[in-house]
PDB file of C-alpha atoms in Angstrom:
ATOM      1  CA  MET P 280     -12.712 -43.803  42.575  1.00 52.00           C
ATOM      2  CA  LEU P 281      -9.741 -42.399  40.705  1.00 56.00           C
ATOM      3  CA  LYS P 282      -7.756 -46.194  41.053  1.00 54.00           C
ATOM      4  CA  PHE P 283     -10.737 -47.667  39.227  1.00 53.00           C
ATOM      5  CA  MET P 284     -10.485 -45.628  36.566  1.00 54.00           C
ATOM      6  CA  LYS P 285      -6.983 -45.657  36.107  1.00 55.00           C
ATOM      7  CA  ARG P 286      -6.641 -49.201  36.006  1.00 56.00           C
ATOM      8  CA  GLY P 287      -7.391 -50.725  32.468  1.00 53.00           C
ATOM      9  CA  HIS P 288     -10.743 -49.861  32.070  1.00 52.00           C
ATOM     10  CA  HIS P 289      -9.747 -47.395  29.109  1.00 56.00           C
ATOM     11  CA  HIS P 290     -10.781 -49.513  26.494  1.00 58.00           C
ATOM     12  CA  GLU P 291     -14.428 -49.942  27.604  1.00 66.00           C
ATOM     13  CA  ASN P 292     -14.340 -46.216  28.509  1.00 80.00           C
ATOM     14  CA  GLU P 293     -13.560 -45.368  24.865  1.00 83.00           C
ATOM     15  CA  ALA P 294     -16.305 -47.611  23.785  1.00 80.00           C
ATOM     16  CA  ARG P 295     -18.630 -46.532  25.753  1.00 81.00           C
ATOM     17  CA  GLN P 296     -18.075 -42.665  24.682  1.00 82.00           C
ATOM     18  CA  LYS P 297     -18.523 -44.011  21.039  1.00 80.00           C
ATOM     19  CA  LEU P 298     -21.824 -45.249  22.025  1.00 78.00           C
ATOM     20  CA  GLN P 299     -23.339 -42.412  24.023  1.00 77.00           C
ATOM     21  CA  LYS P 300     -22.265 -40.202  20.838  1.00 77.00           C
ATOM     22  CA  GLU P 301     -24.287 -42.322  18.726  1.00 75.00           C
ATOM     23  CA  LEU P 302     -27.130 -42.755  20.860  1.00 77.00           C
ATOM     24  CA  PHE P 303     -27.486 -39.049  21.956  1.00 75.00           C
ATOM     25  CA  LYS P 304     -26.592 -37.178  19.108  1.00 70.00           C
ATOM     26  CA  PHE P 305     -27.882 -33.441  19.051  1.00 65.00           C
ATOM     27  CA  GLU P 306     -29.936 -32.484  16.279  1.00 62.00           C
ATOM     28  CA  LYS P 307     -32.219 -29.567  15.863  1.00 61.00           C
ATOM     29  CA  THR P 308     -35.735 -30.821  15.835  1.00 58.00           C
ATOM     30  CA  CYS P 309     -37.713 -27.955  16.495  1.00 63.00           C
ATOM     31  CA  TYR P 310     -38.090 -24.226  15.548  1.00 64.00           C
ATOM     32  CA  HIS P 311     -39.746 -21.576  17.710  1.00 62.00           C
ATOM     33  CA  GLY P 312     -39.999 -18.017  18.148  1.00 67.00           C
ATOM     34  CA  PHE P 313     -39.811 -15.358  15.503  1.00 71.00           C
ATOM     35  CA  ALA P 314     -37.478 -15.832  12.317  1.00 75.00           C
ATOM     36  CA  HIS P 315     -34.232 -14.395  12.189  1.00 79.00           C
ATOM     37  CA  ARG P 316     -33.734 -11.265   9.367  1.00 87.00           C
ATOM     38  CA  PRO P 317     -37.132 -11.081   8.171  1.00 91.00           C
ATOM     39  CA  THR P 318     -37.492  -9.583   4.763  1.00 93.00           C
ATOM     40  CA  ALA P 319     -40.823 -10.354   3.633  1.00 94.00           C
ATOM     41  CA  MET P 320     -44.262 -10.833   5.187  1.00 95.00           C
ATOM     42  CA  ASP P 321     -47.918 -11.618   4.157  1.00 94.00           C
ATOM     43  CA  HIS P 322     -51.458 -12.686   5.828  1.00 94.00           C
ATOM     44  CA  ASP P 323     -54.013 -14.648   5.098  1.00 93.00           C
ATOM     45  CA  PRO P 324     -57.285 -13.774   6.268  1.00 92.00           C
ATOM     46  CA  VAL P 325     -59.205 -16.342   5.756  1.00 93.00           C
ATOM     47  CA  LEU P 326     -57.208 -18.804   7.300  1.00 90.00           C
ATOM     48  CA  LYS P 327     -55.688 -16.521   9.606  1.00 92.00           C
ATOM     49  CA  LEU P 328     -52.127 -17.188   8.998  1.00 91.00           C
ATOM     50  CA  LEU P 329     -49.105 -15.110   8.789  1.00 92.00           C
ATOM     51  CA  VAL P 330     -46.023 -16.040   6.770  1.00 93.00           C
ATOM     52  CA  ILE P 331     -42.719 -14.454   7.379  1.00 93.00           C
ATOM     53  CA  GLY P 332     -39.716 -15.081   4.703  1.00 93.00           C
ATOM     54  CA  THR P 333     -36.027 -14.524   5.715  1.00 91.00           C
ATOM     55  CA  ARG P 334     -32.822 -13.318   4.331  1.00 90.00           C
ATOM     56  CA  THR P 335     -31.310 -16.669   4.345  1.00 87.00           C
ATOM     57  CA  GLY P 336     -34.206 -18.274   2.194  1.00 88.00           C
ATOM     58  CA  HIS P 337     -36.490 -20.047   5.279  1.00 89.00           C
ATOM     59  CA  ILE P 338     -40.351 -19.500   5.176  1.00 91.00           C
ATOM     60  CA  ARG P 339     -42.364 -20.109   8.578  1.00 90.00           C
ATOM     61  CA  ILE P 340     -45.962 -19.587   8.854  1.00 89.00           C
ATOM     62  CA  HIS P 341     -47.618 -18.771  12.268  1.00 88.00           C
ATOM     63  CA  GLY P 342     -51.132 -19.458  12.991  1.00 88.00           C
ATOM     64  CA  ALA P 343     -53.243 -19.993  16.612  1.00 87.00           C
ATOM     65  CA  PRO P 344     -51.004 -21.122  19.278  1.00 85.00           C
ATOM     66  CA  GLY P 345     -49.297 -24.520  18.350  1.00 80.00           C
ATOM     67  CA  VAL P 346     -49.557 -23.947  14.712  1.00 82.00           C
ATOM     68  CA  GLU P 347     -46.539 -23.621  12.666  1.00 84.00           C
ATOM     69  CA  PHE P 348     -44.961 -24.701   9.489  1.00 84.00           C
ATOM     70  CA  TYR P 349     -41.240 -24.266   8.424  1.00 85.00           C
ATOM     71  CA  GLY P 350     -39.778 -24.439   4.703  1.00 86.00           C
ATOM     72  CA  GLN P 351     -36.146 -23.922   3.209  1.00 86.00           C
ATOM     73  CA  HIS P 352     -35.456 -22.865  -0.283  1.00 84.00           C
ATOM     74  CA  VAL P 353     -32.919 -25.259  -1.737  1.00 80.00           C
ATOM     75  CA  GLN P 354     -29.353 -22.965  -1.348  1.00 69.00           C
ATOM     76  CA  GLY P 355     -27.722 -22.103  -4.831  1.00 64.00           C
ATOM     77  CA  GLU P 356     -24.248 -20.695  -4.724  1.00 49.00           C
ATOM     78  CA  SER P 357     -25.371 -17.962  -2.290  1.00 57.00           C
ATOM     79  CA  ASP P 358     -27.944 -17.270  -0.027  1.00 67.00           C
ATOM     80  CA  ASN P 359     -31.564 -15.894  -1.703  1.00 83.00           C
ATOM     81  CA  GLY P 360     -33.039 -14.019   0.649  1.00 89.00           C
ATOM     82  CA  VAL P 361     -36.975 -13.979   0.345  1.00 92.00           C
ATOM     83  CA  ALA P 362     -38.035 -10.935  -1.595  1.00 93.00           C
ATOM     84  CA  LYS P 363     -42.038 -11.019  -1.768  1.00 95.00           C
ATOM     85  CA  LEU P 364     -44.308 -13.249  -0.263  1.00 95.00           C
ATOM     86  CA  ILE P 365     -48.286 -13.800  -1.608  1.00 95.00           C
ATOM     87  CA  PHE P 366     -50.817 -15.795   0.269  1.00 92.00           C
ATOM     88  CA  LEU P 367     -53.542 -17.368  -2.134  1.00 93.00           C
ATOM     89  CA  PRO P 368     -56.342 -16.709   0.355  1.00 91.00           C
ATOM     90  CA  GLY P 369     -57.857 -19.907   2.062  1.00 88.00           C
ATOM     91  CA  GLN P 370     -56.296 -22.678  -0.171  1.00 91.00           C
ATOM     92  CA  GLY P 371     -53.257 -22.891   1.978  1.00 88.00           C
ATOM     93  CA  ARG P 372     -50.562 -22.169  -0.636  1.00 93.00           C
ATOM     94  CA  VAL P 373     -47.956 -19.407  -0.802  1.00 95.00           C
ATOM     95  CA  ILE P 374     -46.168 -18.260  -3.842  1.00 95.00           C
ATOM     96  CA  SER P 375     -42.382 -16.643  -2.737  1.00 94.00           C
ATOM     97  CA  LEU P 376     -40.193 -14.518  -5.242  1.00 93.00           C
ATOM     98  CA  LEU P 377     -36.388 -14.863  -4.283  1.00 92.00           C
ATOM     99  CA  ASP P 378     -33.777 -12.589  -4.842  1.00 89.00           C
ATOM    100  CA  ASP P 379     -32.512 -14.541  -7.779  1.00 87.00           C
ATOM    101  CA  ASN P 380     -35.973 -14.180  -9.390  1.00 88.00           C
ATOM    102  CA  SER P 381     -37.138 -17.162  -8.873  1.00 89.00           C
ATOM    103  CA  LEU P 382     -40.697 -18.360  -8.020  1.00 92.00           C
ATOM    104  CA  HIS P 383     -41.740 -21.161  -5.582  1.00 93.00           C
ATOM    105  CA  LEU P 384     -45.184 -22.342  -5.147  1.00 95.00           C
ATOM    106  CA  TRP P 385     -45.302 -23.978  -1.722  1.00 93.00           C
ATOM    107  CA  GLU P 386     -48.517 -25.926   0.305  1.00 91.00           C
ATOM    108  CA  TRP P 387     -48.997 -28.083   3.035  1.00 85.00           C
ATOM    109  CA  ASN P 388     -50.291 -31.080   2.599  1.00 84.00           C
ATOM    110  CA  LEU P 389     -51.329 -34.047   4.917  1.00 80.00           C
ATOM    111  CA  VAL P 390     -48.469 -36.694   4.734  1.00 79.00           C
ATOM    112  CA  GLU P 391     -48.613 -39.827   7.071  1.00 83.00           C
ATOM    113  CA  GLY P 392     -51.249 -38.444   9.469  1.00 80.00           C
ATOM    114  CA  ARG P 393     -49.101 -34.844   9.933  1.00 82.00           C
ATOM    115  CA  SER P 394     -49.160 -31.551   7.787  1.00 82.00           C
ATOM    116  CA  GLU P 395     -46.023 -30.661   5.892  1.00 86.00           C
ATOM    117  CA  LEU P 396     -45.032 -27.723   4.503  1.00 87.00           C
ATOM    118  CA  VAL P 397     -43.951 -28.970   0.858  1.00 89.00           C
ATOM    119  CA  LEU P 398     -42.584 -27.050  -2.284  1.00 90.00           C
ATOM    120  CA  VAL P 399     -44.687 -27.891  -5.129  1.00 92.00           C
ATOM    121  CA  LYS P 400     -43.286 -26.056  -7.867  1.00 92.00           C
ATOM    122  CA  SER P 401     -40.063 -23.786  -8.639  1.00 90.00           C
ATOM    123  CA  LEU P 402     -39.695 -21.299 -11.726  1.00 89.00           C
ATOM    124  CA  ASN P 403     -37.009 -19.280 -12.853  1.00 88.00           C
ATOM    125  CA  LEU P 404     -38.003 -15.728 -14.393  1.00 83.00           C
ATOM    126  CA  GLU P 405     -35.649 -14.800 -16.987  1.00 75.00           C
ATOM    127  CA  GLU P 406     -34.584 -10.892 -17.033  1.00 60.00           C
TER     128      GLU P 406
END
């Protein structure tokens, strides 16, 4: 077996490894479990959903089993944690306040036959 590998198939092996890296590239496609370093939380009693904000600016919405939405605030010069979350009851919208005094309106929409959490509007509050 080792003789076969040493006989000049080295060039084919490199090409094959390059192709394998392109075809089987690892990407994180799913988030599950409880949010890491939570800083804010709110509940929608009408839709029975729970939203959790983290110190790194992530927002996760949990509902019935299999219902989970994920969103991330645009990162500036530093990580802005979520200071406050407010659900608008029964509307499917969330308002988030970050540590840098910016407000963000999130809602989930039907996009290409599936639901997505979308950032609708952002506003910076002046001090």
